[in-house]
Amino acid sequence: MPEFQTSPGMRDILPPESARWRRFVEVFAATVERAGYAQVISPLLEDLGVFQRLGEATDVVTKEMYDFHDKGGRHVALRPELTASVCRAFVEHRPLTPWKVWYTGSMFRYEKPQRGRYRQFDQVGIEVLGANDPYLDVEVIALGWEFYRALGLQQVNLLVNSLGEPADRARYVDALKAHFEAHIDALSPESRQTLQKNPLRVLDSKREQDAPLVSAAPRLVDFYSDEAGTHFEKVQEGLRAAGIPFTVSSTLVRGLDYYRYTTFEYQGGTLDSAQNALGGGGRYDGLVEALGGPATAGVGFALGLDRTLLACDDERVFAPPSNDVDVFVVDTAGGLEALHLTGELRAAGFRVDRAYENRSMKSQMKVADRSGAAVAVIVGSDEIAAGVVTVRPMRGHDVPAHGESVPERTQQRVARPDLITHLRNIVQ
Ligand code: AMP
């Protein structure tokens, strides 16, 4: 056992998986940039107060924060999510609205690590500040949907709900509280605790004991103001028009308690129900104000990389991209020629790796084989003297088994000045 290992809930993402992560972000960026979203890059660390504005009723804030005092005595925290940082940046810089941004990066939550749940994990997301239009909610929801399609995922279920306006929500929360309190003995001990902090979250309970009380609870839809009701109708109408299948889930309240109006969640059809939320979001009019800015509408979502990639594995889509090089330079001369040649080929646009340490030809060819290169270019003293290199195909019917000598006819000596043209013809 080595002396140092990653902390619990934190991981190294190694090749080839790391290339898949990068590709994931590239596909996401391409999807949302087509819709006018631009990337925002904000610090990993913020004043603790930025996240406390998310609400005292969220576990993310009360239990899971990585907070500490820095050397200057500031109480700071590693970000547990990015919506609050984006709103803080909006208040600080006052960009023109609607401000449409996307982001990617690591979040930190001190949770109990398990499959699909880590203490450092990555998300991608979008936020739009300064526009309250139900069809914008539709755009946001549709972009997440399109992104999953672009990855190749088929089994994604979209749940939508509306939490109404703050006043509707407050009246509803009172009614909910009264309902659960009237049957407090039937509620699980965990939900009794949740009830004290945030009655809405009791609806999220997945415990069997709570199921009858949750299904008999008052329904939020009966508390909507006209405006909230119309907003939600339009969101549903827009989703139908966009051809995006969805289910209305009246118990979908999601973790952060600043949501109002629309909330939504994408669930992975292949994942275990405790960890099946691939991502989600909603409308959070009011958060910018809570951070000291003007009253500003906001809507967005965050999607987790880990669970989405687990879903991709389950559906056998979005495999790690190939890391193979095009050309591998084998060097038996040991001088500067391999260095020159490698540099020239890279400058010409080929992906090129090479051998080091002047190993035997056989061991260099093994590395060449492992590199996935289509051809090996061999630089030996004979070749240098004759002004040529040897080009040896590595793939298809020309690939020899390890240790087998390569028939002379499959390899070619190519004049040094002709090499790039020659390689362009044989390497795609
Ligand atoms: P949230 O910010 O809580 O709405 O989460 C959005 C998405 O981020 C979830 O649906 C997950 O895919 C992902 N996520 C949240 N917490 C974790 C975690 N601890 N580990 C891995 N992914 C997470």
Tab-separated table of C-alpha atoms and ligand atoms in Angstrom:
chain	number	residue	atom	x	y	z
A	1	MET	CA	0.000	0.000	0.000
A	2	PRO	CA	1.586	3.341	-0.988
A	3	GLU	CA	1.925	5.951	1.726
A	4	PHE	CA	-0.366	8.440	-0.043
A	5	GLN	CA	-3.662	7.815	-1.725
A	6	THR	CA	-6.525	10.041	-2.825
A	7	SER	CA	-8.818	11.208	-0.018
A	8	PRO	CA	-12.163	9.398	0.387
A	9	GLY	CA	-14.620	10.420	-2.295
A	10	MET	CA	-11.862	11.871	-4.518
A	11	ARG	CA	-10.390	10.173	-7.558
A	12	ASP	CA	-7.758	10.370	-10.237
A	13	ILE	CA	-9.298	10.280	-13.681
A	14	LEU	CA	-6.676	8.531	-15.776
A	15	PRO	CA	-6.325	8.039	-19.536
A	16	PRO	CA	-8.267	6.897	-21.518
A	17	GLU	CA	-11.193	7.896	-19.236
A	18	SER	CA	-9.825	11.427	-18.917
A	19	ALA	CA	-10.098	11.879	-22.702
A	20	ARG	CA	-13.712	10.866	-22.435
A	21	TRP	CA	-14.301	13.534	-19.796
A	22	ARG	CA	-12.820	16.168	-22.059
A	23	ARG	CA	-14.878	14.977	-24.988
A	24	PHE	CA	-17.986	15.123	-22.782
A	25	VAL	CA	-17.352	18.787	-22.108
A	26	GLU	CA	-16.653	19.416	-25.811
A	27	VAL	CA	-19.978	17.874	-26.825
A	28	PHE	CA	-21.730	19.917	-24.149
A	29	ALA	CA	-20.026	23.140	-25.220
A	30	ALA	CA	-20.938	22.518	-28.867
A	31	THR	CA	-24.583	21.891	-27.920
A	32	VAL	CA	-25.081	25.016	-25.817
A	33	GLU	CA	-22.834	27.386	-27.765
A	34	ARG	CA	-25.097	26.798	-30.767
A	35	ALA	CA	-27.829	28.364	-28.633
A	36	GLY	CA	-25.838	31.467	-27.689
A	37	TYR	CA	-24.374	30.413	-24.344
A	38	ALA	CA	-20.790	31.486	-23.572
A	39	GLN	CA	-18.477	29.980	-20.990
A	40	VAL	CA	-18.007	31.540	-17.567
A	41	ILE	CA	-15.023	30.474	-15.471
A	42	SER	CA	-15.312	31.363	-11.804
A	43	PRO	CA	-13.152	30.569	-8.771
A	44	LEU	CA	-13.299	27.239	-6.951
A	45	LEU	CA	-13.442	29.135	-3.697
A	46	GLU	CA	-15.949	31.780	-2.595
A	47	ASP	CA	-16.894	33.525	0.615
A	48	LEU	CA	-18.981	31.086	2.589
A	49	GLY	CA	-21.846	33.599	2.562
A	50	VAL	CA	-22.300	33.179	-1.213
A	51	PHE	CA	-23.374	29.583	-0.683
A	52	GLN	CA	-25.273	30.256	2.520
A	53	ARG	CA	-27.662	32.331	0.408
A	54	LEU	CA	-28.736	29.070	-1.199
A	55	GLY	CA	-30.777	28.543	1.949
A	56	GLU	CA	-30.358	27.046	5.347
A	57	ALA	CA	-32.711	24.210	4.486
A	58	THR	CA	-30.346	22.524	2.042
A	59	ASP	CA	-27.988	19.742	3.131
A	60	VAL	CA	-25.467	21.088	0.656
A	61	VAL	CA	-25.168	24.199	2.796
A	62	THR	CA	-25.682	22.889	6.307
A	63	LYS	CA	-23.921	19.543	6.286
A	64	GLU	CA	-21.753	19.121	3.242
A	65	MET	CA	-19.759	22.308	2.887
A	66	TYR	CA	-15.971	22.208	2.596
A	67	ASP	CA	-15.457	25.454	4.484
A	68	PHE	CA	-12.438	26.787	6.334
A	69	HIS	CA	-10.720	29.977	7.395
A	70	ASP	CA	-7.927	31.051	5.057
A	71	LYS	CA	-4.663	32.612	6.196
A	72	GLY	CA	-6.296	36.046	6.094
A	73	GLY	CA	-9.048	34.859	8.423
A	74	ARG	CA	-11.758	34.854	5.705
A	75	HIS	CA	-14.394	32.178	6.056
A	76	VAL	CA	-14.384	30.556	2.614
A	77	ALA	CA	-15.786	27.393	1.043
A	78	LEU	CA	-15.038	25.192	-1.928
A	79	ARG	CA	-18.030	25.532	-4.217
A	80	PRO	CA	-20.683	22.836	-3.802
A	81	GLU	CA	-22.426	23.995	-7.005
A	82	LEU	CA	-22.092	26.803	-9.519
A	83	THR	CA	-25.415	28.618	-9.656
A	84	ALA	CA	-24.582	30.743	-6.621
A	85	SER	CA	-21.145	31.629	-8.055
A	86	VAL	CA	-22.713	32.622	-11.383
A	87	CYS	CA	-25.219	34.853	-9.576
A	88	ARG	CA	-22.415	36.365	-7.472
A	89	ALA	CA	-20.466	37.069	-10.683
A	90	PHE	CA	-23.577	38.635	-12.228
A	91	VAL	CA	-23.998	40.992	-9.275
A	92	GLU	CA	-20.288	41.845	-9.323
A	93	HIS	CA	-19.980	42.528	-13.074
A	94	ARG	CA	-23.527	43.491	-14.122
A	95	PRO	CA	-23.371	42.051	-17.675
A	96	LEU	CA	-26.122	42.816	-20.196
A	97	THR	CA	-29.186	40.638	-19.921
A	98	PRO	CA	-30.254	38.080	-20.770
A	99	TRP	CA	-26.909	36.706	-19.655
A	100	LYS	CA	-26.553	33.202	-21.094
A	101	VAL	CA	-23.596	31.267	-19.750
A	102	TRP	CA	-22.345	27.710	-19.483
A	103	TYR	CA	-19.793	26.213	-17.154
A	104	THR	CA	-17.877	23.108	-16.283
A	105	GLY	CA	-15.732	22.170	-13.326
A	106	SER	CA	-15.362	20.367	-10.039
A	107	MET	CA	-17.757	20.759	-7.122
A	108	PHE	CA	-17.111	19.713	-3.546
A	109	ARG	CA	-19.606	18.227	-1.117
A	110	TYR	CA	-18.749	16.354	2.039
A	111	GLU	CA	-21.092	13.437	1.367
A	112	LYS	CA	-20.867	9.728	2.088
A	113	PRO	CA	-18.994	8.364	-0.926
A	114	GLN	CA	-20.672	5.617	-2.956
A	115	ARG	CA	-21.135	4.630	-6.594
A	116	GLY	CA	-22.085	7.775	-8.483
A	117	ARG	CA	-21.596	9.968	-5.398
A	118	TYR	CA	-18.235	11.556	-4.639
A	119	ARG	CA	-16.858	14.411	-2.573
A	120	GLN	CA	-15.237	15.992	-5.605
A	121	PHE	CA	-17.286	15.585	-8.743
A	122	ASP	CA	-17.707	17.413	-12.022
A	123	GLN	CA	-20.709	19.082	-13.510
A	124	VAL	CA	-21.573	20.932	-16.677
A	125	GLY	CA	-24.388	23.429	-16.656
A	126	ILE	CA	-26.042	26.525	-18.043
A	127	GLU	CA	-27.680	29.538	-16.442
A	128	VAL	CA	-29.687	32.391	-17.945
A	129	LEU	CA	-30.081	35.534	-15.865
A	130	GLY	CA	-32.473	38.377	-16.588
A	131	ALA	CA	-35.348	36.781	-18.506
A	132	ASN	CA	-38.576	35.320	-17.211
A	133	ASP	CA	-40.172	33.584	-20.168
A	134	PRO	CA	-41.654	30.090	-20.040
A	135	TYR	CA	-40.231	29.419	-23.497
A	136	LEU	CA	-36.787	30.116	-22.107
A	137	ASP	CA	-37.428	27.354	-19.569
A	138	VAL	CA	-38.295	25.181	-22.567
A	139	GLU	CA	-35.028	26.148	-24.316
A	140	VAL	CA	-33.023	25.289	-21.209
A	141	ILE	CA	-34.754	21.939	-20.690
A	142	ALA	CA	-34.440	21.130	-24.396
A	143	LEU	CA	-30.693	21.831	-24.421
A	144	GLY	CA	-30.100	19.243	-21.680
A	145	TRP	CA	-32.236	16.817	-23.633
A	146	GLU	CA	-30.333	17.468	-26.873
A	147	PHE	CA	-27.046	17.004	-25.074
A	148	TYR	CA	-28.041	13.524	-23.863
A	149	ARG	CA	-29.089	12.698	-27.405
A	150	ALA	CA	-25.721	13.940	-28.705
A	151	LEU	CA	-23.979	11.522	-26.320
A	152	GLY	CA	-26.163	8.746	-27.694
A	153	LEU	CA	-28.214	8.156	-24.521
A	154	GLN	CA	-31.724	6.895	-25.192
A	155	GLN	CA	-33.037	5.988	-21.773
A	156	VAL	CA	-33.454	9.380	-20.155
A	157	ASN	CA	-36.698	10.337	-18.429
A	158	LEU	CA	-37.575	13.973	-17.992
A	159	LEU	CA	-39.628	14.976	-14.962
A	160	VAL	CA	-41.007	18.491	-14.646
A	161	ASN	CA	-42.867	20.320	-11.943
A	162	SER	CA	-43.675	23.841	-10.878
A	163	LEU	CA	-43.179	25.096	-7.356
A	164	GLY	CA	-45.404	28.097	-8.034
A	165	GLU	CA	-44.604	31.617	-6.957
A	166	PRO	CA	-42.998	32.185	-3.574
A	167	ALA	CA	-46.378	33.089	-2.023
A	168	ASP	CA	-48.028	29.962	-3.486
A	169	ARG	CA	-45.189	27.919	-2.245
A	170	ALA	CA	-45.401	29.423	1.243
A	171	ARG	CA	-49.144	28.655	1.478
A	172	TYR	CA	-48.484	25.175	0.207
A	173	VAL	CA	-45.681	24.572	2.689
A	174	ASP	CA	-48.043	25.540	5.520
A	175	ALA	CA	-50.657	23.100	4.274
A	176	LEU	CA	-48.050	20.391	3.860
A	177	LYS	CA	-46.753	20.941	7.344
A	178	ALA	CA	-50.250	20.704	8.785
A	179	HIS	CA	-50.841	17.476	6.853
A	180	PHE	CA	-47.661	15.766	8.021
A	181	GLU	CA	-48.004	17.043	11.579
A	182	ALA	CA	-51.496	15.635	11.800
A	183	HIS	CA	-50.029	12.192	11.067
A	184	ILE	CA	-46.640	12.640	12.652
A	185	ASP	CA	-46.620	9.168	14.245
A	186	ALA	CA	-46.822	7.485	10.869
A	187	LEU	CA	-43.821	9.415	9.513
A	188	SER	CA	-40.303	7.931	9.534
A	189	PRO	CA	-37.942	9.454	12.134
A	190	GLU	CA	-35.774	10.857	9.304
A	191	SER	CA	-38.734	12.587	7.692
A	192	ARG	CA	-39.838	13.981	11.033
A	193	GLN	CA	-36.483	15.731	11.202
A	194	THR	CA	-36.751	16.916	7.599
A	195	LEU	CA	-40.215	18.268	8.356
A	196	GLN	CA	-38.773	20.662	10.911
A	197	LYS	CA	-36.356	22.132	8.358
A	198	ASN	CA	-38.170	21.920	5.046
A	199	PRO	CA	-41.572	20.240	4.716
A	200	LEU	CA	-41.195	20.169	0.905
A	201	ARG	CA	-38.260	17.827	1.184
A	202	VAL	CA	-40.430	15.233	2.925
A	203	LEU	CA	-42.033	14.725	-0.486
A	204	ASP	CA	-38.622	13.595	-1.723
A	205	SER	CA	-38.539	10.742	0.812
A	206	LYS	CA	-37.888	7.391	-0.831
A	207	ARG	CA	-38.709	5.473	2.399
A	208	GLU	CA	-41.562	2.984	2.138
A	209	GLN	CA	-42.946	3.993	5.510
A	210	ASP	CA	-43.561	7.526	4.226
A	211	ALA	CA	-45.144	6.533	0.927
A	212	PRO	CA	-48.843	6.538	2.009
A	213	LEU	CA	-48.555	9.940	3.711
A	214	VAL	CA	-46.632	11.416	0.776
A	215	SER	CA	-49.229	10.263	-1.747
A	216	ALA	CA	-52.076	11.597	0.400
A	217	ALA	CA	-50.377	15.001	0.836
A	218	PRO	CA	-51.981	18.171	-0.531
A	219	ARG	CA	-50.981	18.917	-4.118
A	220	LEU	CA	-49.037	21.979	-5.069
A	221	VAL	CA	-51.038	22.383	-8.269
A	222	ASP	CA	-54.053	23.384	-6.153
A	223	PHE	CA	-52.101	26.333	-4.757
A	224	TYR	CA	-50.812	27.927	-7.973
A	225	SER	CA	-51.593	31.580	-8.616
A	226	ASP	CA	-52.960	32.322	-12.095
A	227	GLU	CA	-49.558	33.502	-13.217
A	228	ALA	CA	-47.743	30.410	-11.957
A	229	GLY	CA	-50.406	28.165	-13.468
A	230	THR	CA	-50.126	29.856	-16.867
A	231	HIS	CA	-46.330	29.767	-16.780
A	232	PHE	CA	-46.368	26.028	-16.152
A	233	GLU	CA	-48.990	25.447	-18.863
A	234	LYS	CA	-46.781	27.256	-21.363
A	235	VAL	CA	-43.708	25.266	-20.378
A	236	GLN	CA	-45.615	22.055	-20.998
A	237	GLU	CA	-47.051	23.353	-24.262
A	238	GLY	CA	-43.534	24.334	-25.404
A	239	LEU	CA	-42.062	20.947	-24.505
A	240	ARG	CA	-44.820	19.202	-26.444
A	241	ALA	CA	-44.196	21.495	-29.422
A	242	ALA	CA	-40.477	20.684	-29.238
A	243	GLY	CA	-41.310	16.971	-29.234
A	244	ILE	CA	-39.693	16.336	-25.867
A	245	PRO	CA	-41.443	13.649	-23.839
A	246	PHE	CA	-41.896	14.470	-20.142
A	247	THR	CA	-43.813	13.464	-17.051
A	248	VAL	CA	-45.253	15.959	-14.591
A	249	SER	CA	-44.109	14.955	-11.136
A	250	SER	CA	-45.814	16.924	-8.390
A	251	THR	CA	-43.353	15.665	-5.770
A	252	LEU	CA	-40.268	16.895	-7.624
A	253	VAL	CA	-38.946	19.666	-5.376
A	254	ARG	CA	-35.182	19.121	-5.764
A	255	GLY	CA	-32.524	19.922	-3.215
A	256	LEU	CA	-31.896	23.630	-3.304
A	257	ASP	CA	-34.642	25.683	-1.733
A	258	TYR	CA	-34.356	28.746	-3.969
A	259	TYR	CA	-36.282	27.137	-6.811
A	260	ARG	CA	-39.605	28.642	-7.823
A	261	TYR	CA	-41.829	28.110	-10.840
A	262	THR	CA	-40.296	25.415	-13.038
A	263	THR	CA	-38.160	22.573	-11.697
A	264	PHE	CA	-37.026	19.569	-13.696
A	265	GLU	CA	-34.836	16.537	-13.473
A	266	TYR	CA	-33.360	14.133	-15.999
A	267	GLN	CA	-33.284	10.580	-14.721
A	268	GLY	CA	-31.220	7.749	-16.149
A	269	GLY	CA	-33.482	4.811	-17.009
A	270	THR	CA	-30.713	2.272	-16.403
A	271	LEU	CA	-29.511	3.601	-13.038
A	272	ASP	CA	-30.445	2.506	-9.551
A	273	SER	CA	-33.271	4.734	-8.286
A	274	ALA	CA	-31.246	6.161	-5.365
A	275	GLN	CA	-28.663	7.626	-7.781
A	276	ASN	CA	-30.634	8.047	-10.965
A	277	ALA	CA	-30.662	11.846	-11.158
A	278	LEU	CA	-28.343	12.627	-14.061
A	279	GLY	CA	-28.994	16.299	-13.627
A	280	GLY	CA	-31.627	18.866	-13.017
A	281	GLY	CA	-32.437	22.460	-12.493
A	282	GLY	CA	-35.125	25.031	-12.477
A	283	ARG	CA	-36.061	28.638	-12.152
A	284	TYR	CA	-34.590	30.540	-9.253
A	285	ASP	CA	-35.873	34.105	-9.537
A	286	GLY	CA	-34.725	35.752	-6.333
A	287	LEU	CA	-31.245	34.310	-5.848
A	288	VAL	CA	-29.512	37.311	-7.461
A	289	GLU	CA	-31.445	39.575	-5.126
A	290	ALA	CA	-30.444	37.465	-2.146
A	291	LEU	CA	-26.821	38.060	-3.188
A	292	GLY	CA	-27.274	41.832	-3.178
A	293	GLY	CA	-28.250	42.413	-6.823
A	294	PRO	CA	-31.432	43.747	-8.418
A	295	ALA	CA	-34.519	41.516	-8.716
A	296	THR	CA	-33.463	39.228	-11.550
A	297	ALA	CA	-35.034	36.149	-13.066
A	298	GLY	CA	-32.830	33.084	-13.403
A	299	VAL	CA	-33.113	29.608	-14.857
A	300	GLY	CA	-30.595	26.838	-15.442
A	301	PHE	CA	-29.474	23.304	-14.836
A	302	ALA	CA	-26.441	21.290	-13.742
A	303	LEU	CA	-25.643	17.814	-15.028
A	304	GLY	CA	-23.247	15.414	-13.341
A	305	LEU	CA	-20.502	13.835	-15.421
A	306	ASP	CA	-20.182	10.693	-13.321
A	307	ARG	CA	-23.731	9.474	-13.393
A	308	THR	CA	-24.175	10.439	-17.012
A	309	LEU	CA	-21.085	8.415	-17.930
A	310	LEU	CA	-22.375	5.473	-15.857
A	311	ALA	CA	-25.584	5.675	-17.879
A	312	CYS	CA	-23.492	5.786	-21.085
A	313	ASP	CA	-21.677	2.637	-19.972
A	314	ASP	CA	-24.996	0.914	-19.276
A	315	GLU	CA	-26.268	1.824	-22.728
A	316	ARG	CA	-22.880	1.121	-24.358
A	317	VAL	CA	-22.680	4.533	-25.947
A	318	PHE	CA	-20.083	7.304	-25.884
A	319	ALA	CA	-16.969	5.147	-25.506
A	320	PRO	CA	-13.626	6.775	-24.626
A	321	PRO	CA	-12.159	8.386	-27.752
A	322	SER	CA	-9.085	6.765	-29.247
A	323	ASN	CA	-5.781	8.076	-28.038
A	324	ASP	CA	-3.859	6.415	-30.863
A	325	VAL	CA	-1.128	8.260	-32.686
A	326	ASP	CA	-0.709	8.170	-36.481
A	327	VAL	CA	3.020	7.611	-36.666
A	328	PHE	CA	5.591	6.086	-34.337
A	329	VAL	CA	9.240	6.962	-34.853
A	330	VAL	CA	11.649	4.106	-34.160
A	331	ASP	CA	15.211	5.217	-33.664
A	332	THR	CA	18.159	2.847	-33.965
A	333	ALA	CA	20.665	5.561	-34.902
A	334	GLY	CA	20.598	7.312	-31.549
A	335	GLY	CA	21.428	10.796	-32.863
A	336	LEU	CA	19.366	13.912	-33.431
A	337	GLU	CA	17.632	12.671	-36.584
A	338	ALA	CA	14.672	11.111	-34.725
A	339	LEU	CA	14.210	14.359	-32.811
A	340	HIS	CA	14.151	16.390	-36.057
A	341	LEU	CA	11.888	13.961	-37.825
A	342	THR	CA	9.387	13.754	-34.958
A	343	GLY	CA	9.200	17.539	-34.757
A	344	GLU	CA	8.704	17.885	-38.534
A	345	LEU	CA	5.924	15.329	-38.655
A	346	ARG	CA	4.129	16.884	-35.668
A	347	ALA	CA	4.422	20.297	-37.311
A	348	ALA	CA	2.905	18.790	-40.477
A	349	GLY	CA	-0.161	17.797	-38.417
A	350	PHE	CA	0.452	14.110	-37.748
A	351	ARG	CA	0.017	12.710	-34.245
A	352	VAL	CA	3.452	11.328	-33.541
A	353	ASP	CA	5.070	9.467	-30.676
A	354	ARG	CA	8.581	8.053	-30.570
A	355	ALA	CA	10.847	5.654	-28.716
A	356	TYR	CA	13.369	6.787	-26.117
A	357	GLU	CA	16.425	5.322	-24.437
A	358	ASN	CA	17.836	3.637	-27.539
A	359	ARG	CA	16.239	0.274	-26.798
A	360	SER	CA	16.514	-2.718	-29.113
A	361	MET	CA	14.566	-2.660	-32.372
A	362	LYS	CA	12.287	-5.398	-31.076
A	363	SER	CA	11.363	-3.548	-27.919
A	364	GLN	CA	10.817	-0.280	-29.828
A	365	MET	CA	8.483	-2.097	-32.226
A	366	LYS	CA	6.486	-3.390	-29.271
A	367	VAL	CA	5.953	0.160	-28.041
A	368	ALA	CA	5.090	1.218	-31.599
A	369	ASP	CA	2.461	-1.509	-31.713
A	370	ARG	CA	0.968	-0.417	-28.392
A	371	SER	CA	0.791	3.197	-29.544
A	372	GLY	CA	-1.851	2.274	-32.093
A	373	ALA	CA	0.158	3.994	-34.839
A	374	ALA	CA	-0.771	3.158	-38.419
A	375	VAL	CA	2.889	3.216	-39.440
A	376	ALA	CA	6.308	3.089	-37.857
A	377	VAL	CA	8.997	5.270	-39.377
A	378	ILE	CA	12.386	3.737	-38.740
A	379	VAL	CA	15.497	5.856	-38.500
A	380	GLY	CA	18.749	3.811	-38.608
A	381	SER	CA	22.321	4.695	-39.494
A	382	ASP	CA	21.943	3.071	-42.941
A	383	GLU	CA	18.852	5.139	-43.624
A	384	ILE	CA	20.550	8.354	-42.553
A	385	ALA	CA	23.532	7.637	-44.798
A	386	ALA	CA	21.207	6.983	-47.762
A	387	GLY	CA	18.941	9.998	-47.095
A	388	VAL	CA	15.872	7.772	-46.591
A	389	VAL	CA	13.654	6.383	-43.836
A	390	THR	CA	11.925	3.017	-43.629
A	391	VAL	CA	8.137	3.163	-43.425
A	392	ARG	CA	6.568	0.056	-41.954
A	393	PRO	CA	2.777	-0.397	-41.888
A	394	MET	CA	1.492	-1.496	-38.472
A	395	ARG	CA	-2.146	-2.283	-39.082
A	396	GLY	CA	-4.385	-4.599	-41.079
A	397	HIS	CA	-2.871	-7.595	-42.851
A	398	ASP	CA	0.602	-6.095	-42.591
A	399	VAL	CA	0.822	-6.241	-38.802
A	400	PRO	CA	3.208	-9.020	-37.769
A	401	ALA	CA	2.701	-10.992	-34.566
A	402	HIS	CA	5.072	-10.005	-31.775
A	403	GLY	CA	8.560	-11.262	-32.422
A	404	GLU	CA	7.826	-12.221	-36.035
A	405	SER	CA	10.072	-10.587	-38.583
A	406	VAL	CA	8.300	-8.337	-41.040
A	407	PRO	CA	8.460	-9.426	-44.672
A	408	GLU	CA	10.608	-7.027	-46.641
A	409	ARG	CA	7.879	-6.305	-49.212
A	410	THR	CA	5.514	-4.762	-46.641
A	411	GLN	CA	7.917	-2.013	-45.738
A	412	GLN	CA	9.289	0.676	-47.965
A	413	ARG	CA	12.287	2.963	-48.038
A	414	VAL	CA	11.103	6.467	-48.729
A	415	ALA	CA	13.356	9.378	-49.674
A	416	ARG	CA	13.453	11.805	-46.766
A	417	PRO	CA	12.033	14.792	-48.754
A	418	ASP	CA	9.070	12.666	-49.923
A	419	LEU	CA	8.125	11.379	-46.477
A	420	ILE	CA	5.344	13.801	-45.588
A	421	THR	CA	3.549	13.352	-48.915
A	422	HIS	CA	3.997	9.597	-48.657
A	423	LEU	CA	2.529	9.531	-45.125
A	424	ARG	CA	-0.389	11.730	-46.142
A	425	ASN	CA	-1.344	9.056	-48.652
A	426	ILE	CA	-1.336	6.193	-46.190
A	427	VAL	CA	-2.418	7.743	-42.882
A	428	GLN	CA	-6.011	8.973	-42.696
B	1	AMP	P1	-27.485	19.167	-7.855
B	1	AMP	O1	-26.476	20.262	-7.992
B	1	AMP	O2	-27.556	18.591	-6.478
B	1	AMP	O3	-28.814	19.519	-8.448
B	1	AMP	O4	-26.942	17.954	-8.733
B	1	AMP	C1	-26.934	17.947	-10.125
B	1	AMP	C2	-26.272	16.689	-10.607
B	1	AMP	O5	-24.914	16.657	-10.175
B	1	AMP	C3	-26.859	15.408	-10.031
B	1	AMP	O6	-27.976	15.007	-10.773
B	1	AMP	C4	-25.703	14.451	-10.161
B	1	AMP	O7	-25.602	13.926	-11.471
B	1	AMP	C5	-24.519	15.335	-9.906
B	1	AMP	N1	-24.090	15.208	-8.510
B	1	AMP	C6	-24.565	15.843	-7.408
B	1	AMP	N2	-23.895	15.473	-6.302
B	1	AMP	C7	-22.961	14.572	-6.705
B	1	AMP	C8	-21.942	13.818	-6.045
B	1	AMP	N3	-21.729	13.918	-4.741
B	1	AMP	N4	-21.158	12.984	-6.789
B	1	AMP	C9	-21.349	12.876	-8.133
B	1	AMP	N5	-22.291	13.562	-8.802
B	1	AMP	C10	-23.088	14.396	-8.109
